[in-house]
PDB file of C-alpha atoms in Angstrom:
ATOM      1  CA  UNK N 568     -10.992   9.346  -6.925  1.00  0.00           C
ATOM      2  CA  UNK N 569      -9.361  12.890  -6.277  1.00  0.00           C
ATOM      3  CA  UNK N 570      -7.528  13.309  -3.522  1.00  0.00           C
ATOM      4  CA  UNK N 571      -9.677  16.549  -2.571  1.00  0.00           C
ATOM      5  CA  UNK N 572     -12.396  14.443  -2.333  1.00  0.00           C
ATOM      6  CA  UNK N 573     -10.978  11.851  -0.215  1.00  0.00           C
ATOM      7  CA  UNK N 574      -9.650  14.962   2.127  1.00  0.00           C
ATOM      8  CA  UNK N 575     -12.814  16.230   2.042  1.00  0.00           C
ATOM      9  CA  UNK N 576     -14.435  12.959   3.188  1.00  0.00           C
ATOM     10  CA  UNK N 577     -11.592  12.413   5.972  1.00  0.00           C
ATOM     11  CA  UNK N 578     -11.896  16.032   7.727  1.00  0.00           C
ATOM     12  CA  UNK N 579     -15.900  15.461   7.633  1.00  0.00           C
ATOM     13  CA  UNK N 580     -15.001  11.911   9.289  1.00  0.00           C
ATOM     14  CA  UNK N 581     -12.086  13.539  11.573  1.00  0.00           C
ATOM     15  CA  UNK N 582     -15.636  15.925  12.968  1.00  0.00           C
ATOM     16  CA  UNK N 583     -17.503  12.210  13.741  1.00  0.00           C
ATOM     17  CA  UNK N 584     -19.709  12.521  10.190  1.00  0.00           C
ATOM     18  CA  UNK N 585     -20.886   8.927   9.463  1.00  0.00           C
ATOM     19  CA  UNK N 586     -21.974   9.544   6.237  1.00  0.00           C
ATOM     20  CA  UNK N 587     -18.772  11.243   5.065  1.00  0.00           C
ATOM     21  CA  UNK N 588     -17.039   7.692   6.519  1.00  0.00           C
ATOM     22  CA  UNK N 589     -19.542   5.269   4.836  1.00  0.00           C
ATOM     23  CA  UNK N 590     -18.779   7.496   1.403  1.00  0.00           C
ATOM     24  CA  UNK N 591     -15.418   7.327   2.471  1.00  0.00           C
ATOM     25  CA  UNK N 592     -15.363   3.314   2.767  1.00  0.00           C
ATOM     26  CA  UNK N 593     -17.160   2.845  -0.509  1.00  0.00           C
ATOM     27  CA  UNK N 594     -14.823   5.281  -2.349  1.00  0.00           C
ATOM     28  CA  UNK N 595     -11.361   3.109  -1.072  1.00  0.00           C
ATOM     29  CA  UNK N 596     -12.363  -0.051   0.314  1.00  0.00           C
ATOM     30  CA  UNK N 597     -12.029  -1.587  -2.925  1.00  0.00           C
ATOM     31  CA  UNK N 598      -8.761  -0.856  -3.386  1.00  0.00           C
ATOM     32  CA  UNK N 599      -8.132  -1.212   0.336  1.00  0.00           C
ATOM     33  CA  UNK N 600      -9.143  -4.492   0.223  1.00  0.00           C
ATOM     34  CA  UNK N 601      -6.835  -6.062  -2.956  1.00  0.00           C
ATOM     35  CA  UNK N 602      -3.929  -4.495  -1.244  1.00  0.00           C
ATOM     36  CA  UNK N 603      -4.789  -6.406   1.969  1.00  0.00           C
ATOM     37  CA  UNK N 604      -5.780  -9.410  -0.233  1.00  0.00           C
ATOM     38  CA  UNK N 605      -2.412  -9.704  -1.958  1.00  0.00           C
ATOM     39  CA  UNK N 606      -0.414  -9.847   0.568  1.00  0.00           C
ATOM     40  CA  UNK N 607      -2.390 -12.265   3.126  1.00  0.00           C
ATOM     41  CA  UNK N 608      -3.719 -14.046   0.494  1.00  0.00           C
ATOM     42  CA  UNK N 609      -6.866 -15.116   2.545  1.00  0.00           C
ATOM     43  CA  UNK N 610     -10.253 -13.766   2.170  1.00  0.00           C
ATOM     44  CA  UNK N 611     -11.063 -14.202   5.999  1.00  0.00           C
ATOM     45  CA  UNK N 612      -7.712 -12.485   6.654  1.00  0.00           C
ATOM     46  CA  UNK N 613      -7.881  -9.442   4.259  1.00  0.00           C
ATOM     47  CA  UNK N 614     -11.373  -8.590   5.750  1.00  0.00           C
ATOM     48  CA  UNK N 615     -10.360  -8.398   8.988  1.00  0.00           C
ATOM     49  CA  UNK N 616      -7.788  -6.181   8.314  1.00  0.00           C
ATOM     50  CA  UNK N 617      -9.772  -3.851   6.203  1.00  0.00           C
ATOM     51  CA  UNK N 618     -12.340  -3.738   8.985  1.00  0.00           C
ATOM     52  CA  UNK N 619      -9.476  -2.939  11.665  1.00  0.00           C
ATOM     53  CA  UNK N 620      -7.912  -0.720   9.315  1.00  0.00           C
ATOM     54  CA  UNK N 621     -10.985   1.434   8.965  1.00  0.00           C
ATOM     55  CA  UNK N 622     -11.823   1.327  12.678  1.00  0.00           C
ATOM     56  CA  UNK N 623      -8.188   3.300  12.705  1.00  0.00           C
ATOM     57  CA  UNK N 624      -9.008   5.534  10.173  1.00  0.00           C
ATOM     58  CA  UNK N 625     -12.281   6.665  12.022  1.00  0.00           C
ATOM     59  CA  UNK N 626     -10.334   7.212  15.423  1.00  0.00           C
ATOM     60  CA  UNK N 627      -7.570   8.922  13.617  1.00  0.00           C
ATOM     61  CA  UNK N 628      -8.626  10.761  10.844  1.00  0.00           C
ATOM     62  CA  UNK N 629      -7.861  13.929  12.438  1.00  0.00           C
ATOM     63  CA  UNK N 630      -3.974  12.847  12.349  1.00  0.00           C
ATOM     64  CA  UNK N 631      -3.919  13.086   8.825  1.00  0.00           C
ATOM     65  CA  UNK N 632      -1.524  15.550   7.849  1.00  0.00           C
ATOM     66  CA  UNK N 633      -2.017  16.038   4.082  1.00  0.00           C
ATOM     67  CA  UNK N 634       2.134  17.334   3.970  1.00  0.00           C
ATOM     68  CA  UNK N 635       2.980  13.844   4.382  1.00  0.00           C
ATOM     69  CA  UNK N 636       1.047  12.749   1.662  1.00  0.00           C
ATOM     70  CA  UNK N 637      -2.297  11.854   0.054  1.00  0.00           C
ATOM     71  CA  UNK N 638      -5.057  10.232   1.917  1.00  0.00           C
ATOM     72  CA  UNK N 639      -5.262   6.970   0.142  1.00  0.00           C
ATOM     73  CA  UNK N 640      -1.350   7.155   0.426  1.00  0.00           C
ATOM     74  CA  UNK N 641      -2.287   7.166   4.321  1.00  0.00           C
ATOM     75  CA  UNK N 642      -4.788   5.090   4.160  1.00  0.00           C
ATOM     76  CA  UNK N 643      -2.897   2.198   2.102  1.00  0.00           C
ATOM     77  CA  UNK N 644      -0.059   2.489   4.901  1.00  0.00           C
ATOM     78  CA  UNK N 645      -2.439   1.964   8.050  1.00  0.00           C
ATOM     79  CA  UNK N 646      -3.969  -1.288   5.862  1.00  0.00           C
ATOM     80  CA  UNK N 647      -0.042  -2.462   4.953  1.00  0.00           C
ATOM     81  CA  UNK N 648       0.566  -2.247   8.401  1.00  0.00           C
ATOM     82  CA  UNK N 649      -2.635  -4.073   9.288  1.00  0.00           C
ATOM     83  CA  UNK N 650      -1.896  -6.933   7.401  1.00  0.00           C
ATOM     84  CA  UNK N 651       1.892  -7.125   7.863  1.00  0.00           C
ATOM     85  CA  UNK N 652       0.617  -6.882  11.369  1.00  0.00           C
ATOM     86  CA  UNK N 653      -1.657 -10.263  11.039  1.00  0.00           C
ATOM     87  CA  UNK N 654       1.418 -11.848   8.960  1.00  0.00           C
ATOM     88  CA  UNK N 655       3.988 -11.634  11.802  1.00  0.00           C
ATOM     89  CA  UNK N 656       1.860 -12.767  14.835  1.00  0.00           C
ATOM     90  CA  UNK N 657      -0.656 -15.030  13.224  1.00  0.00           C
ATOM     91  CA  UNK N 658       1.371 -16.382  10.447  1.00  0.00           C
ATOM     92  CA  UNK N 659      -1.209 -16.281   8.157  1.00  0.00           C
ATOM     93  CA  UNK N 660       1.037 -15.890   4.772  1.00  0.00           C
ATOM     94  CA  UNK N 661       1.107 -18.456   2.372  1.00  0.00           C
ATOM     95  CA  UNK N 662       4.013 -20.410   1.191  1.00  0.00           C
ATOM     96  CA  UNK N 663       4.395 -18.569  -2.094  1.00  0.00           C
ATOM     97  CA  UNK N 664       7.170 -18.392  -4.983  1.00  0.00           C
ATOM     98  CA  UNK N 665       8.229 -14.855  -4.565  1.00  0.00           C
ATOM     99  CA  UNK N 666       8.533 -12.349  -7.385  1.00  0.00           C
ATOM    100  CA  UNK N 667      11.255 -12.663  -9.504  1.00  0.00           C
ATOM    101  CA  UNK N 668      13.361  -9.609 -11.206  1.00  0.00           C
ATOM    102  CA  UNK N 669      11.509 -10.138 -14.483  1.00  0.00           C
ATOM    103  CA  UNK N 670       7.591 -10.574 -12.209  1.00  0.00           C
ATOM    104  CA  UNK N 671       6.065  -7.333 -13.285  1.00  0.00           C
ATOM    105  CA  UNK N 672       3.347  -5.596 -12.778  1.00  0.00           C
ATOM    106  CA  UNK N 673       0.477  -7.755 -14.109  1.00  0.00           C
ATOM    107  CA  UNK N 674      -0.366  -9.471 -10.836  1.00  0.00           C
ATOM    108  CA  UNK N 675      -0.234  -6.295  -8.706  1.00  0.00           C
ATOM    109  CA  UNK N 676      -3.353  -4.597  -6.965  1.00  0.00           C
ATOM    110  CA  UNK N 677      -3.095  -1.404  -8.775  1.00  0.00           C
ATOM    111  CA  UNK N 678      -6.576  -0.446  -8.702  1.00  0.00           C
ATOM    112  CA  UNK N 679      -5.960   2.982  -7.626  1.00  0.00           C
ATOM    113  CA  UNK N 680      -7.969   5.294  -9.260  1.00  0.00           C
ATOM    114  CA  UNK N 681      -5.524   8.111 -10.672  1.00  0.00           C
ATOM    115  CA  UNK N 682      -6.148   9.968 -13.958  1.00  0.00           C
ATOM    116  CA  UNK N 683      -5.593   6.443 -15.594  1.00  0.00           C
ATOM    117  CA  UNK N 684      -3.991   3.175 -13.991  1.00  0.00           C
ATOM    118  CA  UNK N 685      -1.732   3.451 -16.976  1.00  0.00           C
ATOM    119  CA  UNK N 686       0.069   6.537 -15.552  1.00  0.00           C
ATOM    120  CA  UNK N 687       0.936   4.662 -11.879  1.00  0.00           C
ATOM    121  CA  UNK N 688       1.853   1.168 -14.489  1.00  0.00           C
ATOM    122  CA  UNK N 689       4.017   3.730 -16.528  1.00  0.00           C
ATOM    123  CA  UNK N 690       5.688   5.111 -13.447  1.00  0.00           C
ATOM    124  CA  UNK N 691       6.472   2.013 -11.844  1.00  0.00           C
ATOM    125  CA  UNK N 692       7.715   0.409 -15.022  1.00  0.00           C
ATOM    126  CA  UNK N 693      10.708   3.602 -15.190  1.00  0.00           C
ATOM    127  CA  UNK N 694      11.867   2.386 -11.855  1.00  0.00           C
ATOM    128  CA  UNK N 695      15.086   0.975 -11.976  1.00  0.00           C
ATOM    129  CA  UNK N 696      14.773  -3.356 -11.699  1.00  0.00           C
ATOM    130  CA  UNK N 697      16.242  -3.396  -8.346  1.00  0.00           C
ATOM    131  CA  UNK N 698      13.964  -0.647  -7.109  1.00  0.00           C
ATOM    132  CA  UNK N 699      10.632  -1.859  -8.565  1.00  0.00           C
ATOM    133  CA  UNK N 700      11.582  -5.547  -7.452  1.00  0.00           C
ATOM    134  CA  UNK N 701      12.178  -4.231  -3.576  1.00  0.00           C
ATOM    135  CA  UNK N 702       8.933  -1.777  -3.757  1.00  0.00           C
ATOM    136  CA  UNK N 703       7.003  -5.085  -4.971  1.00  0.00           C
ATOM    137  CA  UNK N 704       8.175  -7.381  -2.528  1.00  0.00           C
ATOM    138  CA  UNK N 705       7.511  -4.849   0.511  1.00  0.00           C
ATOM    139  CA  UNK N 706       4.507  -3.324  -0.260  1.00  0.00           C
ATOM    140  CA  UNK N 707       2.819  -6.277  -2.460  1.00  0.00           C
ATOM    141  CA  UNK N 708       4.410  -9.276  -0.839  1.00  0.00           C
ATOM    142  CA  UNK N 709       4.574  -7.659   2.999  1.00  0.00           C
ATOM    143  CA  UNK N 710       7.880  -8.627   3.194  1.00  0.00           C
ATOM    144  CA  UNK N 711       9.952  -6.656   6.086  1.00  0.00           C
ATOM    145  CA  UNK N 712      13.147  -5.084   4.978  1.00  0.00           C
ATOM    146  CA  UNK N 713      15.273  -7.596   7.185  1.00  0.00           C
ATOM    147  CA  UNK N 714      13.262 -10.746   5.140  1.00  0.00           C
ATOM    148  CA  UNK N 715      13.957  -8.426   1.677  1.00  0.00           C
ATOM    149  CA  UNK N 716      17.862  -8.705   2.547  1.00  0.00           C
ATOM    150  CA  UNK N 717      17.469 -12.445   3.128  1.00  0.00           C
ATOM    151  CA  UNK N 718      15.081 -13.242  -0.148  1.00  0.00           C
ATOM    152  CA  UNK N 719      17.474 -10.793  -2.545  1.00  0.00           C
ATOM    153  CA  UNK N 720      20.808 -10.918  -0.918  1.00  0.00           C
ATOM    154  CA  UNK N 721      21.483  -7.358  -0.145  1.00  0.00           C
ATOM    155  CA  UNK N 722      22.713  -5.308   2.450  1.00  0.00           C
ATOM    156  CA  UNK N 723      20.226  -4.121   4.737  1.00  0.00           C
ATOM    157  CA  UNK N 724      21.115  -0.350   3.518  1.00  0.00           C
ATOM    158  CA  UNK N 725      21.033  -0.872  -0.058  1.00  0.00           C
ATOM    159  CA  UNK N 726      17.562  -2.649   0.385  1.00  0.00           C
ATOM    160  CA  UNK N 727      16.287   0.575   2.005  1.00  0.00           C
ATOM    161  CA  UNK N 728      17.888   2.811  -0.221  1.00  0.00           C
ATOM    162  CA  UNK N 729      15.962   1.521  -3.356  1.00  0.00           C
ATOM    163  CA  UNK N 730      12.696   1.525  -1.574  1.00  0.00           C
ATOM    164  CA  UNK N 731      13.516   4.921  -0.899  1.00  0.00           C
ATOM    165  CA  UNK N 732      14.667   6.665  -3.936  1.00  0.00           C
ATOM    166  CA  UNK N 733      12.054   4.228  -5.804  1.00  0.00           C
ATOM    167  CA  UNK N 734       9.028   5.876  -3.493  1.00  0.00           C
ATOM    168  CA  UNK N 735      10.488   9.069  -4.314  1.00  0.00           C
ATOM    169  CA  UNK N 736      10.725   8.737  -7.922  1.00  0.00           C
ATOM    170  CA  UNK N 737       7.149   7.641  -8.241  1.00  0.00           C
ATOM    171  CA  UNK N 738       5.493  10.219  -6.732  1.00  0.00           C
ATOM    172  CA  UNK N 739       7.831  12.954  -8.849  1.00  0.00           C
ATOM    173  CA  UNK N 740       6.130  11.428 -11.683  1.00  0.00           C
ATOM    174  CA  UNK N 741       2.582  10.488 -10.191  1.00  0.00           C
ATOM    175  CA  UNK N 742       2.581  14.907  -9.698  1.00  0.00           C
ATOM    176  CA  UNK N 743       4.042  15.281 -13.619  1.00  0.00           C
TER     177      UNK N 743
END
C-alpha cells in the first residue's frame, strides 16, 4: 500500500467519490482495525471505532495535509484517538499485564504494508529501550502520557521526550 495511492484514494474521497472511499476502506481497514483491536481488546469495541473512525475520515478527508505526514499515518491517529476515546469514557480496557522493557515487538499490530514489515520491525527494534517501551505503551496499549508516568515512573517530560525523538527516529529510517 503506497502512500500515493492512499492520497490518491483520499483526495477522490475529499471530492464525495464513494468508490474511491470503499477502495479506500478495503485498502486500510485491516490494519485499521488490529490497531483498534489491540488496544480495546474487544471485538464489539474495535468495530465501532473503526466505523466512527471512517465516518471522520469521509467528512474530513479534505483536511489532510500530506506535510504532516502520510495518510495511513493520519488515518492510524484519528482511529488511536477513536479508541483512546471509547477507553476513557466507557472504560472498556481490559485489566491487562502491561508490556514490560524486554515485551517486544511480537504481539504488536504491525500489519502495515511498507516495502516489507521487516523494515518498520527493524526500525522499531534501533529505538532506544526506553523509547520503544513508551511508543508501545501509547500507541499499542492507549495509555495517556499522564498514565505512562504512573506505569514507568518518569517525569511527565522525559515520557514525552522519548515518544518524541522515538517518532522522529522512525520515520528518518522508514524514508532511508
Amino acid at each position: 500500500m503506497e502512500n500515493d495511492e492512499l492520497l490518491t484514494l483520499l483526495s477522490a474521497t475529499a471530492k464525495g467519490d464513494k468508490i474511491a472511499f470503499g477502495h479506500l476502506y478495503q485498502k486500510t481497514s485491516a490494519t485499521l482495525f488490529a490497531i483498534s483491536l489491540k488496544m480495546l481488546g474487544n471485538r464489539a469495541h474495535a468495530e465501532e471505532a473503526l466505523q466512527d473512525a471512517f465516518v471522520k475520515v469521509w467528512h474530513n478527508a479534505s483536511e489532510y495535509q500530506s506535510s504532516k505526514g502520510a495518510v495511513m499515518s493520519w488515518m492510524i491517529s484519528i482511529v488511536r484517538y477513536r479508541s483512546l476515546d471509547m477507553i476513557r469514557h466507557h472504560k472498556v480496557r481490559k485489566e491487562q499485564t502491561l508490556v514490560d522493557e524486554n515485551d517486544h515487538l511480537d504481539d504488536l499490530p504491525i500489519d502495515v504494508d511498507y516495502e516489507d514489515n521487516s523494515k518498520l520491525v527493524d526500525c522499531i527494534e534501533q529505538l532506544d529501550p526506553q523509547q520503544r517501551q513508551a511508543i508501545h505503551l501509547a500507541y499499542y496499549r492507549g495509555l495517556t502520557h499522564h498514565e505512562l508516568v504512573d506505569h514507568i515512573a518518569t517525569p511527565l517530560g522525559t515520557v514525552k521526550s522519548w515518544i518524541r525523538r522515538g517518532l522522529q527516529q522512525l520515520q528518518r529510517c522508514l524514508t532511508l
